[in-house]
Amino acid sequence: MNDGLTPARGHRLYWSIQWRRNDGLGALFLVLAAFAVIYAILFPGILGVGALAKFVQGWFPTAMVAAAETIVMLTGGIDLSVGPMVSLGSVVAASTMQGPMGILGGLLAVLALGGCVGAVTGSFVAIGRYPAIIVTLALSFVLRGVALLLLPRPGGFVPPSLSEFLAGSHPTAAVLLILFVILWKVYQATPLGIGLVAVGDNAEGAYRSGVGVATARLCAYILSGVLVSFTGLYVAAQTGSGDPVIGEPMTLAAIAAAVLGGVGFLGGQGAMRGALAGSLLMSILINVMFFMDLPLVAQYVVQGLIIVCTVSLPLLRSSWRRAL
Amino acid sequence: MRDRQAILGARNVSKAFFGNEALRDVSIELIPGRIHALLGENGAGKSTLINLLSGTLTSDRGEILIDGNAVALKPRDARRLGVAVVQQELSLAPHLSIAENIGLGALPRRWGLVDYGRLAALAEEIGGQLGIVEPADTPVGRLPLGRRQLVEIAKALSIKPRVLIFDEPTSSLAAPDVAKLMGLVRRLRDRGVAILYISHRLNEIIDFCDYVTVLKDGAVTADRPLAGLDPSGLVRLMVGRDPQNLFPQYATQRTDDLVLEARNFRSGAAAGVDVRLHRGEILGIGGLVGHGQEDFMLGLYGAAPAKADQFWARARGGSVRTAPFAHVSEANAAGVAYVPADRRKEGLLLPHSIDFNLLLPFFARHGTERRRNAEEERITEALARRLNIRGDRRRPVQALSGGNQQKVAVSKWLPLEPSVLLLNDPTRGVDVETKREIYVALRRMAAEGKAVILLSTDTPELVHLCDRVMVFQKGRVAATLAHVEASEEAIVAAAMGVGSAQTRQ
């Protein structure tokens, strides 16, 4: 082994592995770029710093729940409790920040909530070997109920300073997003992070190779839980209050964005960048349709159609290639 | 062979799955600097033994020893103690790169992060020894099977093992890679690694291994140095033991009345099979698992796409068909029925009653008519009597033992009066008593003029039950043996490509 060369070789290997994860995402990136251009042409105002910051704030919650869903789906699981968890996160944030510890206390309470719920789900799935779809479906009812018990109707208190910091004129959301991407990259460069993909890819093989299968899954659920409950806090800051049902549409949005981003239901397949791109595409779509005054119902139809088209593009291309 | 202490061993281990004993009182010792062959037919217990040695399973009785000490192993501990397994069913993650797969489970680390520099060096070093020329960043899923096998081997070598277990490492390797692997394994042996080598290629074992342990039906039948054994000697050791008085007296019911003929029949891994089938005949199909036998059956049944240069089948009612069946329904309509090997997944609806399962093919024929209880009752009653299915037939099928489930899976086809019955390993995991009942039933079907194709991994069945046996190797028929020629030795020899002229037609 030549020690002088090793770091350089390591960098090359790392970045080429990372680059190859773009395989199959080309179509999505193209569609995304096309829509971004259309959006910028329709609404040139978006190109200002302030408008861009606002746009990222609108995208941020979808991006976070899509990321959380991706982490779980990479291990071969699925999380159907994302939406209710966002609601509960917002409720807990809005009802703890009046307390003696203020904003910091609220933040800790929300993160602890996400970590604990993730640990419980993860234990059922990773150690008890229950199917994730059933555990998280059941959990979604529990979380929904708890949120409504804590705060039957929208209310609570979020300090205006926090709202201003997270969802005001600062580009905080963009910074948080970049921070998340860096942390995720670091996690993916640890044995645990690689184990996460290996477990979803071939659980039996990973076990035989000495990967801690249960640990990798458990960590994935905890991580995902923390991300989702923090999204709840963010949403509370955006609206200035806690709302026990605000997260409802986010479960399906998270799954849709992940699938749009090439994350597979069987585990192991996909990359975080795909899920983020998927959520960004959906965000742009919603904005475009909102400004075009399309009725809400028509927006759902268009969203569904775009998802089906983008997901089927690679399939169409590969079957076309086979036919040649 | 100096007498050195075994690095890894098993002492009197036994293991049962759902009441079926897979291993009985097996002992084995892996000594440094020795290449140890493990031989046995399909289902003899080789995989179970490997899984015990590598910590994937725990034994019911007996102990696993490392350096003479009894240990309770998990795969992670086994790897840490230097036991590496090259799995036949690969343990690779298709979406990770070659380098990450090689290091998986023991990735080199620096400050908690994977040290990609050392990983690259490791992949290069080991990949170079094995001739892995693909860049280390290639996702493993992009590689063809043979190349993936090399990555699996590289992964085992990456932990610098003291014990290396190979489970059929060469089954999907190309010849130059095999030679390279052999050289490498010899070098490892000379460095004092203990090696356990499982292969169905007897010639490979003869010129490669030092010592052999033979398993038969879960028990050790030989444990000796390999010196002085030739391939036919090895086959005798594997086949061993007389078959018990399990089979009905052989008496052929074969006629000269052709029901099915195909030339150069191709389906999946079956790459060109000539077959002729007569009324009243039981045609056996043997060979090692995965040499195209199952694809051949599925192709005949129309469950997998199939082609043939010539095809001729006499359907029910005397009409003739000259192309392979394109759908299962066509095959059924022509009187061809198939009993799958995996009865729990493919053959039965487990939560439904015995009656309901027995009636399924009958329902398929009767579309949307009103059900007639009396007729259904008559059919199920007759079937139950015929195959001796006892007890309340309203019980769900999953409440039955494996043997009785199989009887339901076979007998449900009988009301269709099939003229050709395709059976895929009907006695797998079935107790002896039920085996005998199934054999008697098969003979009776032949006597009624049905033609039976019996795919079996249990060689004695092929010997004692079949009028002719076709032995598959690499998708083709390596030998067709008449009943008098079909000994266990001849079948195993043909399946392993040990050519002895008189067994070929």
PDB file of C-alpha atoms in Angstrom, chain B residues 238-494:
ATOM      1  CA  MET B 238     -22.242 -40.326  -1.865  1.00  0.00           C
ATOM      2  CA  VAL B 239     -24.904 -42.805  -2.878  1.00  0.00           C
ATOM      3  CA  GLY B 240     -24.017 -45.313  -0.158  1.00  0.00           C
ATOM      4  CA  ARG B 241     -26.691 -47.238   1.652  1.00  0.00           C
ATOM      5  CA  ASP B 242     -29.406 -49.485   0.188  1.00  0.00           C
ATOM      6  CA  PRO B 243     -32.768 -47.902  -0.429  1.00  0.00           C
ATOM      7  CA  GLN B 244     -35.216 -49.282   2.100  1.00  0.00           C
ATOM      8  CA  ASN B 245     -38.123 -51.304   1.053  1.00  0.00           C
ATOM      9  CA  LEU B 246     -39.913 -48.116   0.137  1.00  0.00           C
ATOM     10  CA  PHE B 247     -40.934 -48.572  -3.441  1.00  0.00           C
ATOM     11  CA  PRO B 248     -43.708 -50.622  -4.937  1.00  0.00           C
ATOM     12  CA  GLN B 249     -42.641 -53.600  -7.024  1.00  0.00           C
ATOM     13  CA  TYR B 250     -41.534 -52.246 -10.371  1.00  0.00           C
ATOM     14  CA  ALA B 251     -43.739 -53.349 -13.257  1.00  0.00           C
ATOM     15  CA  THR B 252     -43.905 -51.276 -16.392  1.00  0.00           C
ATOM     16  CA  GLN B 253     -47.227 -50.125 -17.790  1.00  0.00           C
ATOM     17  CA  ARG B 254     -45.617 -48.351 -20.696  1.00  0.00           C
ATOM     18  CA  THR B 255     -47.338 -48.677 -24.078  1.00  0.00           C
ATOM     19  CA  ASP B 256     -46.091 -47.655 -27.495  1.00  0.00           C
ATOM     20  CA  ASP B 257     -48.859 -45.109 -27.782  1.00  0.00           C
ATOM     21  CA  LEU B 258     -47.162 -41.703 -28.118  1.00  0.00           C
ATOM     22  CA  VAL B 259     -48.813 -38.765 -26.289  1.00  0.00           C
ATOM     23  CA  LEU B 260     -46.142 -36.101 -26.560  1.00  0.00           C
ATOM     24  CA  GLU B 261     -43.019 -35.563 -28.590  1.00  0.00           C
ATOM     25  CA  ALA B 262     -40.707 -32.550 -28.857  1.00  0.00           C
ATOM     26  CA  ARG B 263     -37.448 -31.935 -30.669  1.00  0.00           C
ATOM     27  CA  ASN B 264     -34.948 -29.331 -29.559  1.00  0.00           C
ATOM     28  CA  PHE B 265     -37.357 -28.038 -26.914  1.00  0.00           C
ATOM     29  CA  ARG B 266     -36.075 -24.793 -25.369  1.00  0.00           C
ATOM     30  CA  SER B 267     -37.320 -22.934 -22.334  1.00  0.00           C
ATOM     31  CA  GLY B 268     -35.283 -20.803 -19.954  1.00  0.00           C
ATOM     32  CA  ALA B 269     -32.196 -22.767 -18.908  1.00  0.00           C
ATOM     33  CA  ALA B 270     -33.362 -25.839 -20.841  1.00  0.00           C
ATOM     34  CA  ALA B 271     -31.371 -25.343 -24.019  1.00  0.00           C
ATOM     35  CA  GLY B 272     -32.422 -28.082 -26.382  1.00  0.00           C
ATOM     36  CA  VAL B 273     -34.193 -31.209 -25.185  1.00  0.00           C
ATOM     37  CA  ASP B 274     -35.577 -34.085 -27.235  1.00  0.00           C
ATOM     38  CA  VAL B 275     -38.366 -35.908 -25.487  1.00  0.00           C
ATOM     39  CA  ARG B 276     -40.890 -38.652 -26.297  1.00  0.00           C
ATOM     40  CA  LEU B 277     -43.577 -39.625 -23.862  1.00  0.00           C
ATOM     41  CA  HIS B 278     -45.924 -42.619 -24.068  1.00  0.00           C
ATOM     42  CA  ARG B 279     -49.194 -43.604 -22.441  1.00  0.00           C
ATOM     43  CA  GLY B 280     -48.646 -45.427 -19.203  1.00  0.00           C
ATOM     44  CA  GLU B 281     -45.058 -44.305 -18.890  1.00  0.00           C
ATOM     45  CA  ILE B 282     -43.313 -42.718 -15.927  1.00  0.00           C
ATOM     46  CA  LEU B 283     -40.457 -40.630 -17.287  1.00  0.00           C
ATOM     47  CA  GLY B 284     -37.973 -39.508 -14.646  1.00  0.00           C
ATOM     48  CA  ILE B 285     -35.990 -36.291 -14.820  1.00  0.00           C
ATOM     49  CA  GLY B 286     -32.817 -36.052 -12.790  1.00  0.00           C
ATOM     50  CA  GLY B 287     -29.679 -33.978 -12.510  1.00  0.00           C
ATOM     51  CA  LEU B 288     -28.241 -31.433 -10.146  1.00  0.00           C
ATOM     52  CA  VAL B 289     -30.552 -28.617  -9.121  1.00  0.00           C
ATOM     53  CA  GLY B 290     -30.657 -25.758 -11.599  1.00  0.00           C
ATOM     54  CA  HIS B 291     -29.597 -27.465 -14.801  1.00  0.00           C
ATOM     55  CA  GLY B 292     -32.785 -26.639 -16.670  1.00  0.00           C
ATOM     56  CA  GLN B 293     -35.077 -29.400 -15.403  1.00  0.00           C
ATOM     57  CA  GLU B 294     -37.594 -27.063 -13.822  1.00  0.00           C
ATOM     58  CA  ASP B 295     -37.607 -24.701 -16.799  1.00  0.00           C
ATOM     59  CA  PHE B 296     -38.235 -27.691 -19.035  1.00  0.00           C
ATOM     60  CA  MET B 297     -41.301 -28.671 -16.990  1.00  0.00           C
ATOM     61  CA  LEU B 298     -42.642 -25.121 -16.843  1.00  0.00           C
ATOM     62  CA  GLY B 299     -42.101 -24.744 -20.578  1.00  0.00           C
ATOM     63  CA  LEU B 300     -44.020 -27.938 -21.310  1.00  0.00           C
ATOM     64  CA  TYR B 301     -46.831 -26.698 -19.094  1.00  0.00           C
ATOM     65  CA  GLY B 302     -47.047 -23.318 -20.839  1.00  0.00           C
ATOM     66  CA  ALA B 303     -46.084 -21.490 -17.654  1.00  0.00           C
ATOM     67  CA  ALA B 304     -42.845 -20.197 -19.207  1.00  0.00           C
ATOM     68  CA  PRO B 305     -42.208 -19.190 -22.824  1.00  0.00           C
ATOM     69  CA  ALA B 306     -41.002 -22.175 -24.839  1.00  0.00           C
ATOM     70  CA  LYS B 307     -39.895 -22.962 -28.367  1.00  0.00           C
ATOM     71  CA  ALA B 308     -39.320 -26.242 -30.175  1.00  0.00           C
ATOM     72  CA  ASP B 309     -38.233 -27.284 -33.638  1.00  0.00           C
ATOM     73  CA  GLN B 310     -40.948 -29.897 -33.601  1.00  0.00           C
ATOM     74  CA  PHE B 311     -43.780 -30.364 -31.172  1.00  0.00           C
ATOM     75  CA  TRP B 312     -46.528 -32.928 -31.199  1.00  0.00           C
ATOM     76  CA  ALA B 313     -49.029 -33.606 -28.470  1.00  0.00           C
ATOM     77  CA  ARG B 314     -52.248 -35.518 -28.539  1.00  0.00           C
ATOM     78  CA  ALA B 315     -54.776 -33.504 -26.633  1.00  0.00           C
ATOM     79  CA  ARG B 316     -57.826 -34.791 -24.860  1.00  0.00           C
ATOM     80  CA  GLY B 317     -60.397 -35.996 -27.364  1.00  0.00           C
ATOM     81  CA  GLY B 318     -57.793 -36.997 -29.925  1.00  0.00           C
ATOM     82  CA  SER B 319     -57.014 -33.625 -31.522  1.00  0.00           C
ATOM     83  CA  VAL B 320     -53.347 -32.968 -32.199  1.00  0.00           C
ATOM     84  CA  ARG B 321     -51.365 -29.912 -31.249  1.00  0.00           C
ATOM     85  CA  THR B 322     -48.139 -28.959 -32.980  1.00  0.00           C
ATOM     86  CA  ALA B 323     -46.880 -25.966 -31.017  1.00  0.00           C
ATOM     87  CA  PRO B 324     -45.808 -25.720 -27.362  1.00  0.00           C
ATOM     88  CA  PHE B 325     -48.549 -24.498 -25.039  1.00  0.00           C
ATOM     89  CA  ALA B 326     -48.549 -20.730 -24.751  1.00  0.00           C
ATOM     90  CA  HIS B 327     -50.679 -20.612 -21.590  1.00  0.00           C
ATOM     91  CA  VAL B 328     -51.390 -22.810 -18.644  1.00  0.00           C
ATOM     92  CA  SER B 329     -55.077 -22.845 -19.597  1.00  0.00           C
ATOM     93  CA  GLU B 330     -54.228 -24.350 -23.000  1.00  0.00           C
ATOM     94  CA  ALA B 331     -52.190 -27.065 -21.350  1.00  0.00           C
ATOM     95  CA  ASN B 332     -54.995 -27.808 -18.903  1.00  0.00           C
ATOM     96  CA  ALA B 333     -57.534 -27.948 -21.717  1.00  0.00           C
ATOM     97  CA  ALA B 334     -55.330 -30.448 -23.515  1.00  0.00           C
ATOM     98  CA  GLY B 335     -55.130 -32.571 -20.394  1.00  0.00           C
ATOM     99  CA  VAL B 336     -51.718 -31.548 -19.077  1.00  0.00           C
ATOM    100  CA  ALA B 337     -51.483 -30.885 -15.336  1.00  0.00           C
ATOM    101  CA  TYR B 338     -48.554 -29.680 -13.224  1.00  0.00           C
ATOM    102  CA  VAL B 339     -47.837 -30.141  -9.538  1.00  0.00           C
ATOM    103  CA  PRO B 340     -45.246 -27.563  -8.416  1.00  0.00           C
ATOM    104  CA  ALA B 341     -42.414 -28.291  -6.023  1.00  0.00           C
ATOM    105  CA  ASP B 342     -43.215 -25.392  -3.718  1.00  0.00           C
ATOM    106  CA  ARG B 343     -46.663 -26.557  -2.762  1.00  0.00           C
ATOM    107  CA  ARG B 344     -47.088 -23.931  -0.048  1.00  0.00           C
ATOM    108  CA  LYS B 345     -46.527 -21.040  -2.460  1.00  0.00           C
ATOM    109  CA  GLU B 346     -47.612 -22.344  -5.840  1.00  0.00           C
ATOM    110  CA  GLY B 347     -49.683 -25.446  -5.333  1.00  0.00           C
ATOM    111  CA  LEU B 348     -52.179 -24.679  -2.581  1.00  0.00           C
ATOM    112  CA  LEU B 349     -54.245 -21.917  -1.044  1.00  0.00           C
ATOM    113  CA  LEU B 350     -53.153 -22.541   2.511  1.00  0.00           C
ATOM    114  CA  PRO B 351     -55.888 -20.757   4.501  1.00  0.00           C
ATOM    115  CA  HIS B 352     -58.666 -22.409   2.488  1.00  0.00           C
ATOM    116  CA  SER B 353     -60.223 -25.755   3.198  1.00  0.00           C
ATOM    117  CA  ILE B 354     -59.087 -29.087   1.826  1.00  0.00           C
ATOM    118  CA  ASP B 355     -62.339 -29.291  -0.126  1.00  0.00           C
ATOM    119  CA  PHE B 356     -61.848 -25.892  -1.699  1.00  0.00           C
ATOM    120  CA  ASN B 357     -58.300 -26.720  -2.765  1.00  0.00           C
ATOM    121  CA  LEU B 358     -59.371 -30.041  -4.219  1.00  0.00           C
ATOM    122  CA  LEU B 359     -62.006 -28.254  -6.299  1.00  0.00           C
ATOM    123  CA  LEU B 360     -59.828 -25.483  -7.752  1.00  0.00           C
ATOM    124  CA  PRO B 361     -59.130 -27.036 -11.185  1.00  0.00           C
ATOM    125  CA  PHE B 362     -62.823 -27.972 -11.330  1.00  0.00           C
ATOM    126  CA  PHE B 363     -63.821 -24.335 -10.700  1.00  0.00           C
ATOM    127  CA  ALA B 364     -61.449 -23.179 -13.433  1.00  0.00           C
ATOM    128  CA  ARG B 365     -63.353 -25.323 -15.915  1.00  0.00           C
ATOM    129  CA  HIS B 366     -66.785 -24.269 -14.819  1.00  0.00           C
ATOM    130  CA  GLY B 367     -66.672 -20.499 -15.046  1.00  0.00           C
ATOM    131  CA  THR B 368     -69.829 -18.786 -13.861  1.00  0.00           C
ATOM    132  CA  GLU B 369     -72.296 -21.624 -13.355  1.00  0.00           C
ATOM    133  CA  ARG B 370     -74.010 -22.093 -10.041  1.00  0.00           C
ATOM    134  CA  ARG B 371     -72.092 -24.366  -7.717  1.00  0.00           C
ATOM    135  CA  ARG B 372     -73.700 -27.730  -7.131  1.00  0.00           C
ATOM    136  CA  ASN B 373     -72.977 -28.990  -3.665  1.00  0.00           C
ATOM    137  CA  ALA B 374     -73.837 -32.583  -4.345  1.00  0.00           C
ATOM    138  CA  GLU B 375     -71.469 -32.869  -7.269  1.00  0.00           C
ATOM    139  CA  GLU B 376     -68.654 -31.135  -5.427  1.00  0.00           C
ATOM    140  CA  GLU B 377     -69.152 -33.397  -2.448  1.00  0.00           C
ATOM    141  CA  ARG B 378     -69.019 -36.431  -4.722  1.00  0.00           C
ATOM    142  CA  ILE B 379     -65.736 -35.292  -6.268  1.00  0.00           C
ATOM    143  CA  THR B 380     -63.943 -34.418  -3.048  1.00  0.00           C
ATOM    144  CA  GLU B 381     -65.168 -37.561  -1.338  1.00  0.00           C
ATOM    145  CA  ALA B 382     -63.789 -39.722  -4.151  1.00  0.00           C
ATOM    146  CA  LEU B 383     -60.468 -37.910  -4.189  1.00  0.00           C
ATOM    147  CA  ALA B 384     -60.013 -38.132  -0.449  1.00  0.00           C
ATOM    148  CA  ARG B 385     -60.685 -41.857  -0.555  1.00  0.00           C
ATOM    149  CA  ARG B 386     -58.361 -42.366  -3.477  1.00  0.00           C
ATOM    150  CA  LEU B 387     -55.323 -40.712  -1.918  1.00  0.00           C
ATOM    151  CA  ASN B 388     -56.198 -41.623   1.622  1.00  0.00           C
ATOM    152  CA  ILE B 389     -56.722 -38.062   2.910  1.00  0.00           C
ATOM    153  CA  ARG B 390     -58.236 -38.621   6.322  1.00  0.00           C
ATOM    154  CA  GLY B 391     -60.275 -36.452   8.647  1.00  0.00           C
ATOM    155  CA  ASP B 392     -62.482 -33.408   8.305  1.00  0.00           C
ATOM    156  CA  ARG B 393     -62.065 -31.923   4.850  1.00  0.00           C
ATOM    157  CA  ARG B 394     -63.332 -28.522   5.964  1.00  0.00           C
ATOM    158  CA  ARG B 395     -60.078 -27.932   7.813  1.00  0.00           C
ATOM    159  CA  PRO B 396     -57.710 -25.403   6.236  1.00  0.00           C
ATOM    160  CA  VAL B 397     -54.947 -27.052   4.231  1.00  0.00           C
ATOM    161  CA  GLN B 398     -52.272 -25.416   6.350  1.00  0.00           C
ATOM    162  CA  ALA B 399     -53.339 -27.597   9.276  1.00  0.00           C
ATOM    163  CA  LEU B 400     -52.110 -30.688   7.418  1.00  0.00           C
ATOM    164  CA  SER B 401     -48.624 -32.175   7.533  1.00  0.00           C
ATOM    165  CA  GLY B 402     -46.349 -31.611   4.551  1.00  0.00           C
ATOM    166  CA  GLY B 403     -47.093 -35.056   3.216  1.00  0.00           C
ATOM    167  CA  ASN B 404     -50.847 -34.663   3.368  1.00  0.00           C
ATOM    168  CA  GLN B 405     -50.627 -31.208   1.799  1.00  0.00           C
ATOM    169  CA  GLN B 406     -48.776 -32.777  -1.091  1.00  0.00           C
ATOM    170  CA  LYS B 407     -51.486 -35.399  -1.467  1.00  0.00           C
ATOM    171  CA  VAL B 408     -54.042 -32.613  -1.822  1.00  0.00           C
ATOM    172  CA  ALA B 409     -51.837 -30.791  -4.354  1.00  0.00           C
ATOM    173  CA  VAL B 410     -51.512 -33.930  -6.469  1.00  0.00           C
ATOM    174  CA  SER B 411     -55.021 -35.269  -6.245  1.00  0.00           C
ATOM    175  CA  LYS B 412     -56.791 -32.028  -7.104  1.00  0.00           C
ATOM    176  CA  TRP B 413     -55.889 -32.606 -10.759  1.00  0.00           C
ATOM    177  CA  LEU B 414     -57.346 -36.084 -11.008  1.00  0.00           C
ATOM    178  CA  PRO B 415     -60.987 -35.064 -11.758  1.00  0.00           C
ATOM    179  CA  LEU B 416     -59.720 -33.376 -14.938  1.00  0.00           C
ATOM    180  CA  GLU B 417     -58.587 -36.817 -16.095  1.00  0.00           C
ATOM    181  CA  PRO B 418     -55.222 -35.430 -17.231  1.00  0.00           C
ATOM    182  CA  SER B 419     -53.450 -37.428 -19.886  1.00  0.00           C
ATOM    183  CA  VAL B 420     -50.051 -35.981 -18.950  1.00  0.00           C
ATOM    184  CA  LEU B 421     -49.100 -35.269 -15.353  1.00  0.00           C
ATOM    185  CA  LEU B 422     -46.000 -33.154 -14.650  1.00  0.00           C
ATOM    186  CA  LEU B 423     -44.745 -33.586 -11.097  1.00  0.00           C
ATOM    187  CA  ASN B 424     -42.001 -31.363  -9.734  1.00  0.00           C
ATOM    188  CA  ASP B 425     -40.284 -33.088  -6.838  1.00  0.00           C
ATOM    189  CA  PRO B 426     -43.503 -34.343  -5.225  1.00  0.00           C
ATOM    190  CA  THR B 427     -41.846 -35.970  -2.224  1.00  0.00           C
ATOM    191  CA  ARG B 428     -39.631 -33.087  -1.072  1.00  0.00           C
ATOM    192  CA  GLY B 429     -39.972 -32.732   2.674  1.00  0.00           C
ATOM    193  CA  VAL B 430     -42.514 -35.568   2.884  1.00  0.00           C
ATOM    194  CA  ASP B 431     -42.381 -38.324   5.475  1.00  0.00           C
ATOM    195  CA  VAL B 432     -41.640 -41.905   4.503  1.00  0.00           C
ATOM    196  CA  GLU B 433     -45.157 -43.251   4.916  1.00  0.00           C
ATOM    197  CA  THR B 434     -46.668 -40.586   2.660  1.00  0.00           C
ATOM    198  CA  LYS B 435     -43.863 -41.069   0.169  1.00  0.00           C
ATOM    199  CA  ARG B 436     -44.917 -44.661  -0.183  1.00  0.00           C
ATOM    200  CA  GLU B 437     -48.538 -43.636  -0.719  1.00  0.00           C
ATOM    201  CA  ILE B 438     -47.515 -41.141  -3.391  1.00  0.00           C
ATOM    202  CA  TYR B 439     -45.420 -43.780  -5.155  1.00  0.00           C
ATOM    203  CA  VAL B 440     -48.335 -46.204  -5.200  1.00  0.00           C
ATOM    204  CA  ALA B 441     -50.604 -43.464  -6.537  1.00  0.00           C
ATOM    205  CA  LEU B 442     -48.138 -42.645  -9.319  1.00  0.00           C
ATOM    206  CA  ARG B 443     -47.926 -46.265 -10.377  1.00  0.00           C
ATOM    207  CA  ARG B 444     -51.704 -46.512 -10.419  1.00  0.00           C
ATOM    208  CA  MET B 445     -51.988 -43.411 -12.594  1.00  0.00           C
ATOM    209  CA  ALA B 446     -49.586 -44.974 -15.056  1.00  0.00           C
ATOM    210  CA  ALA B 447     -51.636 -48.135 -15.016  1.00  0.00           C
ATOM    211  CA  GLU B 448     -54.707 -46.068 -15.920  1.00  0.00           C
ATOM    212  CA  GLY B 449     -52.901 -44.953 -19.053  1.00  0.00           C
ATOM    213  CA  LYS B 450     -51.744 -41.516 -17.935  1.00  0.00           C
ATOM    214  CA  ALA B 451     -48.254 -40.404 -18.836  1.00  0.00           C
ATOM    215  CA  VAL B 452     -46.233 -39.057 -15.915  1.00  0.00           C
ATOM    216  CA  ILE B 453     -43.109 -36.887 -15.976  1.00  0.00           C
ATOM    217  CA  LEU B 454     -41.471 -37.009 -12.558  1.00  0.00           C
ATOM    218  CA  LEU B 455     -38.800 -34.449 -11.781  1.00  0.00           C
ATOM    219  CA  SER B 456     -37.060 -35.534  -8.630  1.00  0.00           C
ATOM    220  CA  THR B 457     -34.051 -34.532  -6.571  1.00  0.00           C
ATOM    221  CA  ASP B 458     -34.312 -37.861  -4.747  1.00  0.00           C
ATOM    222  CA  THR B 459     -32.296 -40.219  -6.922  1.00  0.00           C
ATOM    223  CA  PRO B 460     -33.709 -43.518  -5.571  1.00  0.00           C
ATOM    224  CA  GLU B 461     -37.146 -42.455  -6.821  1.00  0.00           C
ATOM    225  CA  LEU B 462     -35.809 -42.143 -10.323  1.00  0.00           C
ATOM    226  CA  VAL B 463     -34.196 -45.559 -10.055  1.00  0.00           C
ATOM    227  CA  HIS B 464     -37.074 -47.516  -8.636  1.00  0.00           C
ATOM    228  CA  LEU B 465     -40.151 -45.810 -10.039  1.00  0.00           C
ATOM    229  CA  CYS B 466     -39.358 -44.686 -13.576  1.00  0.00           C
ATOM    230  CA  ASP B 467     -39.468 -46.477 -16.893  1.00  0.00           C
ATOM    231  CA  ARG B 468     -36.824 -44.143 -18.279  1.00  0.00           C
ATOM    232  CA  VAL B 469     -34.701 -41.413 -16.719  1.00  0.00           C
ATOM    233  CA  MET B 470     -33.466 -38.314 -18.542  1.00  0.00           C
ATOM    234  CA  VAL B 471     -30.486 -36.764 -16.740  1.00  0.00           C
ATOM    235  CA  PHE B 472     -29.979 -33.058 -17.340  1.00  0.00           C
ATOM    236  CA  GLN B 473     -26.701 -31.251 -17.396  1.00  0.00           C
ATOM    237  CA  LYS B 474     -26.317 -27.607 -18.402  1.00  0.00           C
ATOM    238  CA  GLY B 475     -29.752 -27.479 -19.991  1.00  0.00           C
ATOM    239  CA  ARG B 476     -29.334 -30.571 -22.135  1.00  0.00           C
ATOM    240  CA  VAL B 477     -30.014 -34.253 -21.661  1.00  0.00           C
ATOM    241  CA  ALA B 478     -26.670 -35.760 -20.694  1.00  0.00           C
ATOM    242  CA  ALA B 479     -28.030 -39.298 -20.684  1.00  0.00           C
ATOM    243  CA  THR B 480     -31.289 -41.149 -21.104  1.00  0.00           C
ATOM    244  CA  LEU B 481     -31.260 -44.319 -19.053  1.00  0.00           C
ATOM    245  CA  ALA B 482     -33.677 -47.214 -19.368  1.00  0.00           C
ATOM    246  CA  HIS B 483     -34.990 -48.696 -16.123  1.00  0.00           C
ATOM    247  CA  VAL B 484     -32.443 -51.498 -16.095  1.00  0.00           C
ATOM    248  CA  GLU B 485     -29.527 -49.123 -16.625  1.00  0.00           C
ATOM    249  CA  ALA B 486     -30.666 -46.511 -14.166  1.00  0.00           C
ATOM    250  CA  SER B 487     -28.656 -47.052 -11.015  1.00  0.00           C
ATOM    251  CA  GLU B 488     -27.997 -44.265  -8.549  1.00  0.00           C
ATOM    252  CA  GLU B 489     -24.340 -44.358  -9.559  1.00  0.00           C
ATOM    253  CA  ALA B 490     -25.190 -43.975 -13.226  1.00  0.00           C
ATOM    254  CA  ILE B 491     -27.559 -41.064 -12.619  1.00  0.00           C
ATOM    255  CA  VAL B 492     -25.213 -39.159 -10.325  1.00  0.00           C
ATOM    256  CA  ALA B 493     -22.292 -39.823 -12.652  1.00  0.00           C
ATOM    257  CA  ALA B 494     -24.223 -38.517 -15.657  1.00  0.00           C
TER     258      ALA B 494
END
